[in-house]
Short mmCIF file of C-alpha atoms and ligand atoms in Angstrom, two decimals:
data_model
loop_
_atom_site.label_atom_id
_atom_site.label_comp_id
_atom_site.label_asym_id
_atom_site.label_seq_id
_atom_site.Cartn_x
_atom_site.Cartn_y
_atom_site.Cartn_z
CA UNK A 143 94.03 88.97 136.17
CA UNK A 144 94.71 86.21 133.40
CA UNK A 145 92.53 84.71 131.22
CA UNK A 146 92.73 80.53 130.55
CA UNK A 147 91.84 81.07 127.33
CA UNK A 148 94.42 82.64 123.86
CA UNK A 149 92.24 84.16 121.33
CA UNK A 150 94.14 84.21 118.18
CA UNK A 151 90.98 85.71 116.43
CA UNK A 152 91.48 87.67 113.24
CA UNK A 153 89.15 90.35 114.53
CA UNK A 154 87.29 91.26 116.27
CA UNK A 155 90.17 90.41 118.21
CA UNK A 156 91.96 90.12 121.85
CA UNK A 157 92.71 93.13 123.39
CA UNK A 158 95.20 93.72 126.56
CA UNK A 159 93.42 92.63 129.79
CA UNK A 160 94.75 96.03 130.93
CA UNK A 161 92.81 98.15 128.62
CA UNK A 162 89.75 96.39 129.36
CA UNK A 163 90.13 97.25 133.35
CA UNK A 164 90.73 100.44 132.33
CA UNK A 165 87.64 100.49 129.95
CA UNK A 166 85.84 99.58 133.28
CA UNK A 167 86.26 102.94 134.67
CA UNK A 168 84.98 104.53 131.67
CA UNK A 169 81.99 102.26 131.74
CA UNK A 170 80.12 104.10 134.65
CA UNK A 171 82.55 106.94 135.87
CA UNK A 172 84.51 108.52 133.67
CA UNK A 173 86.93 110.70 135.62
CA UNK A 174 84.81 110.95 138.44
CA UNK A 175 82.10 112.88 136.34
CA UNK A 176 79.66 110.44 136.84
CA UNK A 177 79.14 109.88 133.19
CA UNK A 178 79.61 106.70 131.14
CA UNK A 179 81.41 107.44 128.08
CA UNK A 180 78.89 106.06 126.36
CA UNK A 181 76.76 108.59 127.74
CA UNK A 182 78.20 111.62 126.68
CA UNK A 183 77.61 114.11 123.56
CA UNK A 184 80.01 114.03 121.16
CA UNK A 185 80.55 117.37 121.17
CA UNK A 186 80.76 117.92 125.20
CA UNK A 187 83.71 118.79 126.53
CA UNK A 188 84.80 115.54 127.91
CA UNK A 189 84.42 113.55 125.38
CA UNK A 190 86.42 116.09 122.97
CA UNK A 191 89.31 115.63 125.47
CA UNK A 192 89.13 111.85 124.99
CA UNK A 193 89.01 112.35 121.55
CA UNK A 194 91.80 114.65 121.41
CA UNK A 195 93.68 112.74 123.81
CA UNK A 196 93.80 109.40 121.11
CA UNK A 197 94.44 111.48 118.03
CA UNK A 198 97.70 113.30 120.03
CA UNK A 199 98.60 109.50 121.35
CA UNK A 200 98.00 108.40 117.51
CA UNK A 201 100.23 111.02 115.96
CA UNK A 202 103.02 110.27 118.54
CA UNK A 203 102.81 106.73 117.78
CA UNK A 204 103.43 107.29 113.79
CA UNK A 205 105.27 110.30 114.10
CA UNK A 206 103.21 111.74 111.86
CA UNK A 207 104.36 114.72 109.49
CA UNK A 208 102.22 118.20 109.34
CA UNK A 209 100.64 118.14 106.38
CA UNK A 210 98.37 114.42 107.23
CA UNK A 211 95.04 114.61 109.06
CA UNK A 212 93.83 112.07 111.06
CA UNK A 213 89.86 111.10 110.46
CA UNK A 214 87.57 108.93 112.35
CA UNK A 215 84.80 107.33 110.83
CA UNK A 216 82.61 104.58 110.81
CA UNK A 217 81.74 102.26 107.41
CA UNK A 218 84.82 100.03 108.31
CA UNK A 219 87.69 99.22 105.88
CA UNK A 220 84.74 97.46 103.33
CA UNK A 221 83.33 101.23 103.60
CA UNK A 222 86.37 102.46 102.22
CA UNK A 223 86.54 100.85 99.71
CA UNK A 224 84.13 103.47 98.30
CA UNK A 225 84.76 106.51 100.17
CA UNK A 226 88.54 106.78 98.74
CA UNK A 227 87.56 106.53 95.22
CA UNK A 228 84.27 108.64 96.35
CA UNK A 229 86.53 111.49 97.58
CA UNK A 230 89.90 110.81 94.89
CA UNK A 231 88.15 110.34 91.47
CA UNK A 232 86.33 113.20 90.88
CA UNK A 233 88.76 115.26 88.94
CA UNK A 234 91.19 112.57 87.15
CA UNK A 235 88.75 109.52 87.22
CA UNK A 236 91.55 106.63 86.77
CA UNK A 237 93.07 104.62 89.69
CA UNK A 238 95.43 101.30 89.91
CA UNK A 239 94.69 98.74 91.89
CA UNK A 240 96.73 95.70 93.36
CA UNK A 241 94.93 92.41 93.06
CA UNK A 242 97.25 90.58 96.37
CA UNK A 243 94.32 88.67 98.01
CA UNK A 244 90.37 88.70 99.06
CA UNK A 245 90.63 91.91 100.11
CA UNK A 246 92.35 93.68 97.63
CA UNK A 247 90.02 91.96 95.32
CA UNK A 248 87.10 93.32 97.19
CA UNK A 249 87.91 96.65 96.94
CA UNK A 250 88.89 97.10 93.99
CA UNK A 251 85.25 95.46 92.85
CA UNK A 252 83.58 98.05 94.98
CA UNK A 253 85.99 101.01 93.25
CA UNK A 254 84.62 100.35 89.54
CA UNK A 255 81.28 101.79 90.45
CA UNK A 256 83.16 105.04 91.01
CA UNK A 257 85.83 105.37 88.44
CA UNK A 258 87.75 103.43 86.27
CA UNK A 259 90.34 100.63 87.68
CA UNK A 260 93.39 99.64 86.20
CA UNK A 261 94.41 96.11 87.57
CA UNK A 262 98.28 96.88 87.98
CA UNK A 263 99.20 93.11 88.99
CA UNK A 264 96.77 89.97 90.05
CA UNK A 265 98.28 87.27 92.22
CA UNK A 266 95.28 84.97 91.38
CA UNK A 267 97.29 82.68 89.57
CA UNK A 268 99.88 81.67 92.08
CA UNK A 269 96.45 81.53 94.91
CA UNK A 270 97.81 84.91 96.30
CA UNK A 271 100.80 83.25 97.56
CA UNK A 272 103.51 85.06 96.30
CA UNK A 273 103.62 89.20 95.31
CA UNK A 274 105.02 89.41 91.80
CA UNK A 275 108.06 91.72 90.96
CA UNK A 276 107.16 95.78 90.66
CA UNK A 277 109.04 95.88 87.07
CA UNK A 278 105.72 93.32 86.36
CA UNK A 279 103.14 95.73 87.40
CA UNK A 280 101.16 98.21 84.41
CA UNK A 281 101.45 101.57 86.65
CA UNK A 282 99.46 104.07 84.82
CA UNK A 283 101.77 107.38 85.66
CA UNK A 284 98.30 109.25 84.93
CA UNK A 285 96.48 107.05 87.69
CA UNK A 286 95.03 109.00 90.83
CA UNK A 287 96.34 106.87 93.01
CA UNK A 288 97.40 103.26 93.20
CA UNK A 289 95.71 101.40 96.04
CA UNK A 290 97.18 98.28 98.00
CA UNK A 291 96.63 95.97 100.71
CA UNK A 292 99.61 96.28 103.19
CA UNK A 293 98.69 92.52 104.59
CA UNK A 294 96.51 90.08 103.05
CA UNK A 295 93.56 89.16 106.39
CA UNK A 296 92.84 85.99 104.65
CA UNK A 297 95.71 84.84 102.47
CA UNK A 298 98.14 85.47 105.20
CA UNK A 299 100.60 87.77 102.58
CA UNK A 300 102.08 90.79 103.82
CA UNK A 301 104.28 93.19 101.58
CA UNK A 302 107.69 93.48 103.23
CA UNK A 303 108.50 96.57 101.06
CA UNK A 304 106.33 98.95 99.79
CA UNK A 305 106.03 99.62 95.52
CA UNK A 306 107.65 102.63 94.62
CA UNK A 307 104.89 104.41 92.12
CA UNK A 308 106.47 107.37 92.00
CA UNK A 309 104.26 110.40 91.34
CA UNK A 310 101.09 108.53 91.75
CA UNK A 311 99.79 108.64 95.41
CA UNK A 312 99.75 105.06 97.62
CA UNK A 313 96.47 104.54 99.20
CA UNK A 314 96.56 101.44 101.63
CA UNK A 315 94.47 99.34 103.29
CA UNK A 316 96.65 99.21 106.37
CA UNK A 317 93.61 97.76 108.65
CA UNK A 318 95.31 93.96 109.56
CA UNK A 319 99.11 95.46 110.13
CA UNK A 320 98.36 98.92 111.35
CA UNK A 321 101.01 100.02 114.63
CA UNK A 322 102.53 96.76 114.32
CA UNK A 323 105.34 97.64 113.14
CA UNK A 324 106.82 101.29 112.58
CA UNK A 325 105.66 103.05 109.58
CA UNK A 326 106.53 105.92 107.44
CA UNK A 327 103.36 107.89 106.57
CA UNK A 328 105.46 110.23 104.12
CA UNK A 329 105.44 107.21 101.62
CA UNK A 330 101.45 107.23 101.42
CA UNK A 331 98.87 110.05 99.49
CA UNK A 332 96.42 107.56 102.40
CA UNK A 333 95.73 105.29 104.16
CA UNK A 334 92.89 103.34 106.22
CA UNK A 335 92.02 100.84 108.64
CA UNK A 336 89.02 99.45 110.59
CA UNK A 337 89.56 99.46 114.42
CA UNK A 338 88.68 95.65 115.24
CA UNK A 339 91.84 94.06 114.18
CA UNK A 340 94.58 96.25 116.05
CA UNK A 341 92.80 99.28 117.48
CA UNK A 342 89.89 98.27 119.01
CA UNK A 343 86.14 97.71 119.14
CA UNK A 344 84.01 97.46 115.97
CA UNK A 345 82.54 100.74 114.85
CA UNK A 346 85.28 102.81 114.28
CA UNK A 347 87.51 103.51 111.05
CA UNK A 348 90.54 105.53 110.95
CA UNK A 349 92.01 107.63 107.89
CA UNK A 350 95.01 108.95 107.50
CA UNK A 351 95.35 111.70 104.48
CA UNK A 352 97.52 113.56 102.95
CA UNK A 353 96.29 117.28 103.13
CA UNK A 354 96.67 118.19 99.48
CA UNK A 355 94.44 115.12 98.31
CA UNK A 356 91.43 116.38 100.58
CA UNK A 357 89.70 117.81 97.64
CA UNK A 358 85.88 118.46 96.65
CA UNK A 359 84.59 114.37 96.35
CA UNK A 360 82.22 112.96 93.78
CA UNK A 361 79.32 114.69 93.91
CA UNK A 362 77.29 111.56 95.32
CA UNK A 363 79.12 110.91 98.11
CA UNK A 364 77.36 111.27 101.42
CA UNK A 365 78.15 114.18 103.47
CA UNK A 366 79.29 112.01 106.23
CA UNK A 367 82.00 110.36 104.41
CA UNK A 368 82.94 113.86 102.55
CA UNK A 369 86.68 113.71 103.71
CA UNK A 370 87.04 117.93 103.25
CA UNK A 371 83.67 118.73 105.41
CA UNK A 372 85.02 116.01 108.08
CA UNK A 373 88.82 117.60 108.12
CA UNK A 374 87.12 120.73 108.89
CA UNK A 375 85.15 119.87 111.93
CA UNK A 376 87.68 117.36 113.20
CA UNK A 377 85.57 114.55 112.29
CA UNK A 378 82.31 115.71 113.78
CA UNK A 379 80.04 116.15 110.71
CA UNK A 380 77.79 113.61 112.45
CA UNK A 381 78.11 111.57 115.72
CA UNK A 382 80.76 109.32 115.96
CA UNK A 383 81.84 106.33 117.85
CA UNK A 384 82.36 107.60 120.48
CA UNK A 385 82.67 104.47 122.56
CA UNK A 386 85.69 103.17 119.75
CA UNK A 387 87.06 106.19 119.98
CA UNK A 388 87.53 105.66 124.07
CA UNK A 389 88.88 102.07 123.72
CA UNK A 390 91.10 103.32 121.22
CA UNK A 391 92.14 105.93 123.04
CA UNK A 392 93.49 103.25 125.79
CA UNK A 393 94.97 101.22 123.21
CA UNK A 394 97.51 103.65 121.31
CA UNK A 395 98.54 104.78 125.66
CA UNK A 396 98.69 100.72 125.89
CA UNK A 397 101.22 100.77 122.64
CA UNK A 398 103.31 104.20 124.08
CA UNK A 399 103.48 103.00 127.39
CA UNK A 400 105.17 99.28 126.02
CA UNK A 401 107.32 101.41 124.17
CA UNK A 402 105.92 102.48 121.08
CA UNK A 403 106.13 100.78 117.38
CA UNK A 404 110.08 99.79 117.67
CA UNK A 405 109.02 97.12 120.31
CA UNK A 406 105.22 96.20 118.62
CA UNK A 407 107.72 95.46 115.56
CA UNK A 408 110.09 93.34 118.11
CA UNK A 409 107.58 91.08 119.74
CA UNK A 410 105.63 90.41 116.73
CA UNK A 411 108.62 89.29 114.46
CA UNK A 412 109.36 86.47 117.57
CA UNK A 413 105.98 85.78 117.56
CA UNK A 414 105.65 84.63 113.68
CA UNK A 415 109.13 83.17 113.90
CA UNK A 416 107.62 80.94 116.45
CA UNK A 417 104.78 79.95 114.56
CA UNK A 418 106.74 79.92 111.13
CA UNK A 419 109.34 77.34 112.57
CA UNK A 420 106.28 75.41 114.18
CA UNK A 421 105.26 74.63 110.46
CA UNK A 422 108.42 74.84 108.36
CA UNK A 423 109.71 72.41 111.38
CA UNK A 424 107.19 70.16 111.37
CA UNK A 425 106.56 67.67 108.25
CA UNK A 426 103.00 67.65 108.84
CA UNK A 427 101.88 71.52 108.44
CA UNK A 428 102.92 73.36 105.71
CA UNK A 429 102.51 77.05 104.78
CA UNK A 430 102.15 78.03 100.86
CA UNK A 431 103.13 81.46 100.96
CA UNK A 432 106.21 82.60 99.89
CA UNK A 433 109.06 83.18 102.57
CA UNK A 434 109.68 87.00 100.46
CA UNK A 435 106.05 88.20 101.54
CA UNK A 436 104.80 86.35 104.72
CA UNK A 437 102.61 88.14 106.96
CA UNK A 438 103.90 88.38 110.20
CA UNK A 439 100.35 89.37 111.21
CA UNK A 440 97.92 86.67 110.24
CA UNK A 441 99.70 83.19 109.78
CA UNK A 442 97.85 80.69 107.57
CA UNK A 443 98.98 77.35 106.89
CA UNK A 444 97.18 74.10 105.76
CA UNK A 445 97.44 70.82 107.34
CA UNK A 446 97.49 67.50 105.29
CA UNK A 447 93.35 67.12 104.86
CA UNK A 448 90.65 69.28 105.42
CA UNK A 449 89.62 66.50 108.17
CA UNK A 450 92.90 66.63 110.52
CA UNK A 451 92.26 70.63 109.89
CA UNK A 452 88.79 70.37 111.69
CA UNK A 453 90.16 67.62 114.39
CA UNK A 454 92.97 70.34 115.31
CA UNK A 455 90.93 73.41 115.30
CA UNK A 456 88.48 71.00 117.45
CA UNK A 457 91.34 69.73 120.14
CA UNK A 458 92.99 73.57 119.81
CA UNK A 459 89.31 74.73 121.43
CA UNK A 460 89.29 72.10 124.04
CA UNK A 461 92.54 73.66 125.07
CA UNK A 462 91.97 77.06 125.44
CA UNK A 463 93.15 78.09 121.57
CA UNK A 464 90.66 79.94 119.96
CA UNK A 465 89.18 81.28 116.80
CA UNK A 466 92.05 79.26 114.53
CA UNK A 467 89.71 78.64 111.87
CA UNK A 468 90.62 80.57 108.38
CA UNK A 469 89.00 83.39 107.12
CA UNK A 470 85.09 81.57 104.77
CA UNK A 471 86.93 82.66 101.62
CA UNK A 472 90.69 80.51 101.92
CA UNK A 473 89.62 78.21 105.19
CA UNK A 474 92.97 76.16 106.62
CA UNK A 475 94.07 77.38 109.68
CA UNK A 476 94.99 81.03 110.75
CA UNK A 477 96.51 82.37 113.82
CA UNK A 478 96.55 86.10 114.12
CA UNK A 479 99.09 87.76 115.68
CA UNK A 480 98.05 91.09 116.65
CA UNK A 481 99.80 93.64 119.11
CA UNK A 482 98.21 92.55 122.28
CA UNK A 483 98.97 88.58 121.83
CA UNK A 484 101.40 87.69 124.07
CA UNK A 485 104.88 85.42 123.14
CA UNK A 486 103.53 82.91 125.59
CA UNK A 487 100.58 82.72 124.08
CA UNK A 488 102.04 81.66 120.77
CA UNK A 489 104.49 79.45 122.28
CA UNK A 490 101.70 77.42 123.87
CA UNK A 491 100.39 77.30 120.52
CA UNK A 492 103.52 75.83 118.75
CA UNK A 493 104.07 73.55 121.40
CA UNK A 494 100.68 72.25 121.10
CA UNK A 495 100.76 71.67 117.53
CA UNK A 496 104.32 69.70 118.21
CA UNK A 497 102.10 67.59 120.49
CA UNK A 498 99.14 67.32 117.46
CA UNK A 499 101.53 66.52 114.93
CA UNK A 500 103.51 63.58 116.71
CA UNK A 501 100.96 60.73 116.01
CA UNK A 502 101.09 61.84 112.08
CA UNK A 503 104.54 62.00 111.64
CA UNK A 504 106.06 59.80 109.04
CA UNK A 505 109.80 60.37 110.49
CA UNK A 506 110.67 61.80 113.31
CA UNK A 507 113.90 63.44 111.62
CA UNK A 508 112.91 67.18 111.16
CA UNK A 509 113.08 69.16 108.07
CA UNK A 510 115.18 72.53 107.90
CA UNK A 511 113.64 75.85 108.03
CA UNK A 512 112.57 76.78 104.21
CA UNK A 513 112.34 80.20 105.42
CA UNK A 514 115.67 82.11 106.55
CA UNK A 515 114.44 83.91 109.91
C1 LIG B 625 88.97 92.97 108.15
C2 LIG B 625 89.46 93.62 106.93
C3 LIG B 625 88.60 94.34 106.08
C4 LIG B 625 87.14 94.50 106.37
O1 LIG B 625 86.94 95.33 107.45
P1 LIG B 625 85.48 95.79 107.89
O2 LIG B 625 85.75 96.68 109.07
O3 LIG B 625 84.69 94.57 108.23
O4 LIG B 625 84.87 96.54 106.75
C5 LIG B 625 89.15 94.94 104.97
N1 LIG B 625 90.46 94.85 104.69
C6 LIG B 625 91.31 94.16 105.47
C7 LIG B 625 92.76 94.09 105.11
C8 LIG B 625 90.83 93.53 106.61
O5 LIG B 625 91.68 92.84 107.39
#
């Protein structure tokens, strides 16, 4: 089945039109037991085989190392924003915190209330669109941890390489980039993402901790979001998504079965090139971030008023394109690029903002690339 339609939504998003067939089944009949999914106790066994089923998949996707647990939760990434400093500052009370975009900003708003943050660098001069140097950033070697945003949702920046902060833990918000491209979970104390941008339905969170920071939390945080009392009953201190879980479950098999995080990595970096050279290409659309840290995840770029940005977003519609319009806080245009958007999809895309552009054009000799691919 194909849809007429190319959501480039920045989440919830699209998901593979083969993992919602499949969801089907699980809709009334799961494995002929007559049971929804939706339907079952958490704790039955047949919904703990689902469950187990998506953490195994989920580990064999990251190749994860012994000594991480895998947690599911709900609260999404905005929840975590206070559950890691809940559960990390109760003994040493001091964390750093990377000021890259809206969401970094957010969260490291939402960690004051629970300890005391140490802005290491603040990209709200340049309009979060360029990283600034590590040798720039005031790492506190007594900090907790030191908590980033892998990619920027709304400001379209992605780090390329990760800061080195030595002793101090990394906690990330992984939730727009997680398994799209391969990972190595030894470089982070945590890290955390919401299930609606890459994973999934709404409802579900996923953490991913190092063993030896799963330590007694504040002593207001909820039992429910107590990372030590949910590592011990594999997540089941209260009930859980359990409908997530299932589409999730599906998802990480969808992400195996197309051959893992080498080949999410592949098809996404043609995918932004496409888009990237649409812009850079163009004369008419530009893109402010900086070629060093653009996200190859969400791609935001301005055109030259705010009214030819509503007239495209309005003709994109007509056309099938949907959900281009930027994230409230930055608005311009955004096209998100997550694992189950197809190359065709985004080609159709470019080629229809070739088409947009042509009655704007001042020239019609092109400008190079200002981006090396
Ligand atoms: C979407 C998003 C959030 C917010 O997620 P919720 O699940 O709505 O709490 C936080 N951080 C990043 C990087 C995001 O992309």
């Amino acid at each position: 089945m194909e849809r007429s339609i190319y959501n480039f939504a920045a989440g919830p998003s699209a998901l593979p039109v083969s993992v919602l067939q499949a969801a089907k089944k699980g809709l009334i009949n799961w494995q002929g037991t007559g049971l929804s999914v939706m339907e079952m106790p958490f704790t039955s066994p047949e919904f703990t085989q689902i469950q187990d089923q998506a953490q195994a998949s989920l580990k064999q996707l990251l190749n994860l190392p012994p000594n991480y647990k895998i947690l599911f939760l709900q609260g999404g990434a905005y929840g975590q924003f206070a559950i890691m400093p809940m559960n990390l500052l109760a003994r040493n009370t001091r964390a750093d915190y990377a000021i890259t975009g809206h969401w970094s900003r957010r969260a490291a708003i939402e960690a004051s209330k629970y300890g005391q943050i140490n802005v290491v660098t603040d990209t709200t001069d340049n309009n979060h669109t360029a990283l600034k140097p590590e040798y720039n950033w005031s790492l506190d070697p007594g900090a907790a941890y030191c908590h980033i945003t892998t990619n920027e949702t709304a400001d379209g920046v992605q780090f390329h390489k990760l800061p080195n902060t030595r002793k101090v833990p990394l906690i990330a918000d992984a939730t727009s980039d997680f398994l799209t491209a391969p990972i190595d979970i030894s470089s982070f104390g945590a890290l955390y993402a919401s299930a609606q941008k890459n994973i999934g339905p709404a409802g579900l969170t996923i953490v991913i901790i190092r063993e030896d920071l799963i330590r007694k939390p504040l002593s207001i945080t909820p039992a429910v979001f107590d990372f030590s009392q949910l590592a011990k009953v594999n997540s089941k201190v209260n009930t859980l998504p359990t409908w997530a879980i299932y589409i999730a479950s599906l998802m990480f098999k969808w992400i195996l079965q197309q051959g893992g995080l080498e080949e999410m990595s592949k098809r996404n970096k043609i995918k932004a090139r496409i888009i990237y050279e649409a812009i850079d290409n163009s004369q008419f659309y530009h893109c402010e971030v900086d070629c060093t840290c653009r996200s190859k995840v969400n791609v935001v770029f301005n055109l030259p008023t705010k009214q030819l940005e509503d007239e495209f977003i309005k003709q994109a519609t007509e056309r099938g394109f949907l959900n281009l319009k930027g994230h409230s806080a930055t608005g311009a245009i955004r096209v998100s690029l997550y694992n189950p958007i197809s190359e065709k999809a985004v080609s159709s895309l470019a080629h229809f903002m070739e088409e947009f552009a042509l009655p704007y054009k001042q020239s019609a000799t092109l400008s190079t690339s200002r981006c090396a691919p």
